[in-house]
Short mmCIF file of C-alpha atoms in Angstrom, two decimals:
data_model
loop_
_atom_site.label_atom_id
_atom_site.label_comp_id
_atom_site.label_asym_id
_atom_site.label_seq_id
_atom_site.Cartn_x
_atom_site.Cartn_y
_atom_site.Cartn_z
CA UNK A 1 45.95 233.02 -57.36
CA UNK A 2 46.23 229.26 -57.11
CA UNK A 3 48.91 229.18 -54.43
CA UNK A 4 47.41 227.79 -51.24
CA UNK A 5 50.49 228.18 -49.00
CA UNK A 6 52.20 231.42 -48.04
CA UNK A 7 54.20 232.86 -50.90
CA UNK A 8 56.49 235.78 -51.69
CA UNK A 9 56.14 238.77 -53.98
CA UNK A 10 58.98 237.44 -56.14
CA UNK A 11 57.28 234.09 -56.63
CA UNK A 12 54.03 235.90 -57.39
CA UNK A 13 55.76 237.82 -60.19
CA UNK A 14 57.26 234.63 -61.58
CA UNK A 15 53.84 232.97 -61.57
CA UNK A 16 52.19 235.98 -63.20
CA UNK A 17 54.62 235.78 -66.12
CA UNK A 18 53.74 232.18 -66.94
CA UNK A 19 50.78 229.97 -67.69
CA UNK A 20 49.41 226.58 -66.79
CA UNK A 21 48.73 224.10 -69.53
CA UNK A 22 46.90 220.83 -69.12
CA UNK A 23 48.73 217.58 -69.86
CA UNK A 24 46.87 214.32 -69.25
CA UNK A 25 44.52 216.03 -66.84
CA UNK A 26 47.28 217.69 -64.81
CA UNK A 27 48.17 221.38 -64.78
CA UNK A 28 51.78 222.19 -65.56
CA UNK A 29 53.33 225.63 -65.03
CA UNK A 30 55.29 226.96 -68.03
CA UNK A 31 57.28 230.15 -68.69
CA UNK A 32 58.21 231.14 -72.23
CA UNK A 33 59.65 234.04 -74.22
CA UNK A 34 59.99 234.56 -77.94
CA UNK A 35 63.22 235.42 -79.69
CA UNK A 36 66.03 233.93 -81.69
CA UNK A 37 65.68 230.23 -82.43
CA UNK A 38 66.28 227.43 -81.81
CA UNK A 39 64.57 227.85 -78.44
CA UNK A 40 66.39 226.91 -75.26
CA UNK A 41 64.50 224.41 -73.10
CA UNK A 42 65.52 224.38 -69.43
CA UNK A 43 64.98 221.38 -67.13
CA UNK A 44 65.24 221.93 -63.38
CA UNK A 45 66.31 219.69 -60.51
CA UNK A 46 65.11 218.31 -57.19
CA UNK A 47 63.50 219.66 -55.04
CA UNK A 48 63.18 223.01 -56.79
CA UNK A 49 61.57 224.29 -59.99
CA UNK A 50 61.89 226.34 -63.15
CA UNK A 51 62.37 229.36 -60.87
CA UNK A 52 66.01 228.24 -60.62
CA UNK A 53 66.54 229.51 -64.17
CA UNK A 54 65.06 232.99 -63.79
CA UNK A 55 68.41 234.77 -63.39
CA UNK A 56 69.83 233.00 -66.43
CA UNK A 57 66.93 233.61 -68.81
CA UNK A 58 66.84 237.33 -67.99
CA UNK A 59 70.41 237.42 -69.30
CA UNK A 60 69.32 235.84 -72.61
CA UNK A 61 67.03 238.62 -73.89
CA UNK A 62 67.47 237.73 -77.55
CA UNK A 63 66.80 233.99 -77.27
CA UNK A 64 63.52 232.14 -77.31
CA UNK A 65 63.23 229.92 -74.27
CA UNK A 66 60.88 227.71 -72.30
CA UNK A 67 61.08 226.33 -68.81
CA UNK A 68 58.46 224.46 -66.83
CA UNK A 69 57.87 222.80 -63.49
CA UNK A 70 57.94 219.03 -63.58
CA UNK A 71 54.84 217.36 -62.21
CA UNK A 72 55.11 217.43 -58.41
CA UNK A 73 57.37 220.48 -58.35
CA UNK A 74 57.07 224.25 -58.12
CA UNK A 75 53.75 225.64 -59.35
CA UNK A 76 52.62 222.50 -61.18
CA UNK A 77 50.10 220.02 -59.79
CA UNK A 78 51.35 217.70 -57.04
CA UNK A 79 49.11 214.64 -56.92
CA UNK A 80 49.80 212.47 -53.90
CA UNK A 81 48.80 209.22 -55.61
CA UNK A 82 51.29 209.59 -58.46
CA UNK A 83 54.47 207.62 -59.14
CA UNK A 84 57.03 210.30 -59.96
CA UNK A 85 59.01 208.50 -62.62
CA UNK A 86 61.66 210.20 -64.71
CA UNK A 87 60.22 208.35 -67.69
CA UNK A 88 56.96 210.16 -67.02
CA UNK A 89 58.78 213.47 -66.69
CA UNK A 90 60.43 212.78 -70.05
CA UNK A 91 56.98 212.12 -71.52
CA UNK A 92 55.86 215.43 -70.01
CA UNK A 93 58.82 217.19 -71.61
CA UNK A 94 57.82 215.80 -75.00
CA UNK A 95 54.25 217.01 -74.43
CA UNK A 96 55.42 220.51 -73.51
CA UNK A 97 57.62 220.71 -76.61
CA UNK A 98 54.70 219.57 -78.77
CA UNK A 99 52.34 222.08 -77.13
CA UNK A 100 54.79 224.91 -77.83
CA UNK A 101 55.20 223.80 -81.44
CA UNK A 102 58.97 223.35 -81.31
CA UNK A 103 60.62 221.03 -83.81
CA UNK A 104 64.07 221.43 -82.24
CA UNK A 105 65.50 222.74 -78.97
CA UNK A 106 68.77 223.49 -77.25
CA UNK A 107 68.41 221.45 -74.06
CA UNK A 108 69.86 222.71 -70.76
CA UNK A 109 69.42 220.53 -67.66
CA UNK A 110 70.48 220.57 -64.01
CA UNK A 111 70.44 217.99 -61.22
CA UNK A 112 67.44 215.64 -61.60
CA UNK A 113 66.77 217.26 -64.96
CA UNK A 114 69.99 215.73 -66.29
CA UNK A 115 68.46 212.27 -65.94
CA UNK A 116 65.36 213.39 -67.82
CA UNK A 117 67.77 214.74 -70.43
CA UNK A 118 69.63 211.44 -70.70
CA UNK A 119 66.33 209.61 -71.18
CA UNK A 120 65.60 212.02 -74.05
CA UNK A 121 69.08 211.26 -75.44
CA UNK A 122 68.32 207.54 -75.22
CA UNK A 123 65.06 208.02 -77.11
CA UNK A 124 66.90 210.02 -79.74
CA UNK A 125 69.49 207.25 -80.12
CA UNK A 126 66.57 204.85 -80.64
CA UNK A 127 65.11 207.16 -83.30
CA UNK A 128 61.87 207.85 -81.46
CA UNK A 129 62.30 211.37 -80.09
CA UNK A 130 59.67 213.56 -81.82
CA UNK A 131 61.85 216.68 -81.92
CA UNK A 132 65.48 217.45 -82.71
CA UNK A 133 68.07 218.12 -80.03
CA UNK A 134 70.20 220.87 -81.56
CA UNK A 135 72.67 220.66 -78.65
CA UNK A 136 72.70 219.71 -74.97
CA UNK A 137 74.24 221.32 -71.88
CA UNK A 138 74.27 219.38 -68.60
CA UNK A 139 74.95 221.06 -65.25
CA UNK A 140 75.80 219.28 -61.98
CA UNK A 141 73.69 216.15 -61.78
CA UNK A 142 74.45 212.78 -60.18
CA UNK A 143 74.27 210.97 -63.50
CA UNK A 144 76.69 208.32 -62.25
CA UNK A 145 75.04 207.79 -58.88
CA UNK A 146 77.73 205.61 -57.31
CA UNK A 147 80.19 208.50 -57.61
CA UNK A 148 77.83 210.99 -55.92
CA UNK A 149 77.73 211.91 -52.22
CA UNK A 150 74.06 211.97 -51.23
CA UNK A 151 73.00 214.30 -48.44
CA UNK A 152 71.61 213.03 -45.14
CA UNK A 153 68.14 214.26 -46.07
CA UNK A 154 68.27 212.43 -49.41
CA UNK A 155 69.31 209.22 -47.68
CA UNK A 156 66.56 209.63 -45.07
CA UNK A 157 63.89 210.28 -47.69
CA UNK A 158 64.98 207.15 -49.61
CA UNK A 159 64.72 205.00 -46.51
CA UNK A 160 61.68 203.34 -44.91
CA UNK A 161 61.40 206.47 -42.79
CA UNK A 162 60.90 208.62 -45.88
CA UNK A 163 57.16 209.27 -45.40
CA UNK A 164 57.75 210.38 -41.80
CA UNK A 165 60.70 212.59 -42.81
CA UNK A 166 58.51 214.28 -45.43
CA UNK A 167 55.60 214.67 -43.01
CA UNK A 168 57.86 216.41 -40.49
CA UNK A 169 59.52 218.69 -43.04
CA UNK A 170 59.33 222.40 -42.29
CA UNK A 171 60.82 225.67 -43.48
CA UNK A 172 63.52 225.75 -40.83
CA UNK A 173 64.89 222.30 -41.65
CA UNK A 174 64.61 223.02 -45.38
CA UNK A 175 66.60 226.25 -45.11
CA UNK A 176 69.35 224.49 -43.19
CA UNK A 177 69.60 221.61 -45.66
CA UNK A 178 69.30 223.79 -48.77
CA UNK A 179 71.95 226.23 -47.55
CA UNK A 180 74.46 223.38 -47.49
CA UNK A 181 74.30 223.13 -51.28
CA UNK A 182 75.69 226.65 -51.80
CA UNK A 183 79.32 227.68 -51.84
CA UNK A 184 80.94 229.79 -49.10
CA UNK A 185 81.48 232.71 -51.47
CA UNK A 186 77.89 232.62 -52.76
CA UNK A 187 75.72 231.65 -49.77
CA UNK A 188 71.98 231.09 -49.84
CA UNK A 189 70.24 234.42 -49.19
CA UNK A 190 67.19 234.74 -46.93
CA UNK A 191 65.14 235.88 -49.93
CA UNK A 192 66.14 232.89 -52.05
CA UNK A 193 65.42 230.52 -49.17
CA UNK A 194 61.96 232.03 -48.70
CA UNK A 195 61.19 231.75 -52.41
CA UNK A 196 62.39 228.17 -52.67
CA UNK A 197 60.39 227.09 -49.62
CA UNK A 198 57.24 228.81 -50.96
CA UNK A 199 57.57 226.91 -54.23
CA UNK A 200 58.26 223.62 -52.48
CA UNK A 201 55.37 224.03 -50.02
CA UNK A 202 52.93 225.09 -52.75
CA UNK A 203 50.20 222.48 -52.93
CA UNK A 204 51.83 220.52 -50.11
CA UNK A 205 54.86 219.55 -52.15
CA UNK A 206 57.05 219.17 -49.06
CA UNK A 207 54.75 216.36 -47.89
CA UNK A 208 55.56 214.22 -50.93
CA UNK A 209 59.34 214.65 -50.94
CA UNK A 210 59.75 210.92 -50.36
CA UNK A 211 57.76 210.27 -53.53
CA UNK A 212 59.61 212.87 -55.58
CA UNK A 213 62.97 211.31 -54.72
CA UNK A 214 61.92 208.12 -56.53
CA UNK A 215 64.18 209.33 -59.33
CA UNK A 216 67.26 208.16 -57.41
CA UNK A 217 66.04 204.56 -57.64
CA UNK A 218 65.61 205.01 -61.37
CA UNK A 219 69.17 206.28 -61.69
CA UNK A 220 70.17 202.80 -60.54
CA UNK A 221 67.51 200.90 -62.50
CA UNK A 222 68.21 202.65 -65.79
CA UNK A 223 71.94 203.29 -65.31
CA UNK A 224 73.01 201.20 -68.28
CA UNK A 225 70.46 202.89 -70.55
CA UNK A 226 71.31 206.43 -69.50
CA UNK A 227 75.06 205.92 -69.32
CA UNK A 228 74.86 204.40 -72.79
CA UNK A 229 72.99 207.44 -74.04
CA UNK A 230 75.69 209.75 -72.70
CA UNK A 231 78.27 207.63 -74.49
CA UNK A 232 76.45 206.99 -77.78
CA UNK A 233 74.42 210.11 -78.59
CA UNK A 234 76.14 211.68 -81.58
CA UNK A 235 75.16 215.32 -81.13
CA UNK A 236 76.91 218.25 -79.46
CA UNK A 237 76.95 217.76 -75.68
CA UNK A 238 78.67 220.06 -73.19
CA UNK A 239 79.09 220.05 -69.43
CA UNK A 240 79.14 223.02 -67.04
CA UNK A 241 80.23 221.99 -63.55
CA UNK A 242 80.47 223.63 -60.15
CA UNK A 243 83.47 222.09 -58.44
CA UNK A 244 82.32 222.83 -54.86
CA UNK A 245 79.11 220.83 -55.23
CA UNK A 246 78.86 218.57 -52.15
CA UNK A 247 76.58 216.05 -53.92
CA UNK A 248 77.35 215.97 -57.65
CA UNK A 249 81.05 216.20 -56.83
CA UNK A 250 84.02 216.40 -59.20
CA UNK A 251 84.10 212.58 -58.97
CA UNK A 252 80.74 212.53 -60.78
CA UNK A 253 82.12 214.85 -63.44
CA UNK A 254 85.10 212.55 -63.90
CA UNK A 255 82.76 209.57 -64.34
CA UNK A 256 80.65 211.41 -66.92
CA UNK A 257 83.81 212.41 -68.78
CA UNK A 258 84.85 208.76 -68.85
CA UNK A 259 81.62 208.09 -70.72
CA UNK A 260 81.95 211.22 -72.86
CA UNK A 261 85.68 211.97 -73.12
CA UNK A 262 85.34 214.49 -75.96
CA UNK A 263 82.70 216.63 -74.25
CA UNK A 264 83.54 220.29 -73.77
CA UNK A 265 83.65 221.02 -70.02
CA UNK A 266 83.40 224.43 -68.36
CA UNK A 267 84.48 224.22 -64.72
CA UNK A 268 83.58 226.75 -62.03
CA UNK A 269 86.04 226.40 -59.18
CA UNK A 270 84.21 228.53 -56.61
CA UNK A 271 80.55 227.58 -57.13
CA UNK A 272 78.24 225.12 -55.40
CA UNK A 273 75.40 222.90 -56.58
CA UNK A 274 73.02 225.68 -57.64
CA UNK A 275 75.50 227.37 -59.92
CA UNK A 276 72.78 229.00 -62.02
CA UNK A 277 71.52 230.81 -58.90
CA UNK A 278 74.95 231.58 -57.45
CA UNK A 279 76.49 232.99 -60.63
CA UNK A 280 73.95 233.40 -63.46
CA UNK A 281 76.27 235.92 -65.09
CA UNK A 282 78.74 233.07 -65.61
CA UNK A 283 76.24 230.45 -66.75
CA UNK A 284 74.26 232.57 -69.22
CA UNK A 285 77.22 233.07 -71.63
CA UNK A 286 77.76 229.30 -71.80
CA UNK A 287 74.11 228.80 -72.72
CA UNK A 288 74.17 231.67 -75.21
CA UNK A 289 77.27 230.32 -76.93
CA UNK A 290 75.75 226.87 -77.30
CA UNK A 291 72.45 228.29 -78.53
CA UNK A 292 74.25 230.46 -81.10
CA UNK A 293 75.94 227.46 -82.71
CA UNK A 294 73.41 224.60 -82.57
#
């Protein structure tokens, strides 16, 4: 066992079903399964991990899939001296795809992962993505940041007080903040909260939250590039959106649809930000349909 903080039996099982591969001297946790191709590649959000997708992938027994923890997240390495750039996470995604030998993927992304996805779209538009995107599904992410409603903890971590906020982070404050992302009808369970904290605290990840949130600055810096990719990428792109998300609100969805007016949108009226945890039985069919017709 490589986990140095307290963990849970459920996280232990998730870890046991995966592997760590080395990319540029860093260990990255990856889960895969074989099956019908093209494989589905899942990208997670902040501040969680590939564990977010576990309830969806178990409902896709016939499909090949891969999900991994971005550097700094979940069960992957969490170097404290690293600049956690989304460009670097996109490079990592390319390396994972190459390691797994995929020449095309169905890409499914949530939250922060949607910005990694839009960087991959931009590279594809430029003709320099080394694999084919068969189709893309984006779930609740603040891709148009000015339309989003950032939480108090996100704002604090982005401020000059960010290092102190991260240093003082603890399980109690995390549970309270994380619970606010879930809908009233599908609240955060004690078990889920324990699992998510264990994955965040692994390797001291909660102490670098102010570094991990660097991606919000990049959403401003690269807005024109990533918005342009949403508009100009000529493949099949769909959106699945939880309408009770307090951060990536319906206003964000409206802004994305302004960029991509012909995108197919599946709306979930009663779900919150972590829709794939709240209602995996509703999300899995959307993924399966897209994967069946790449």
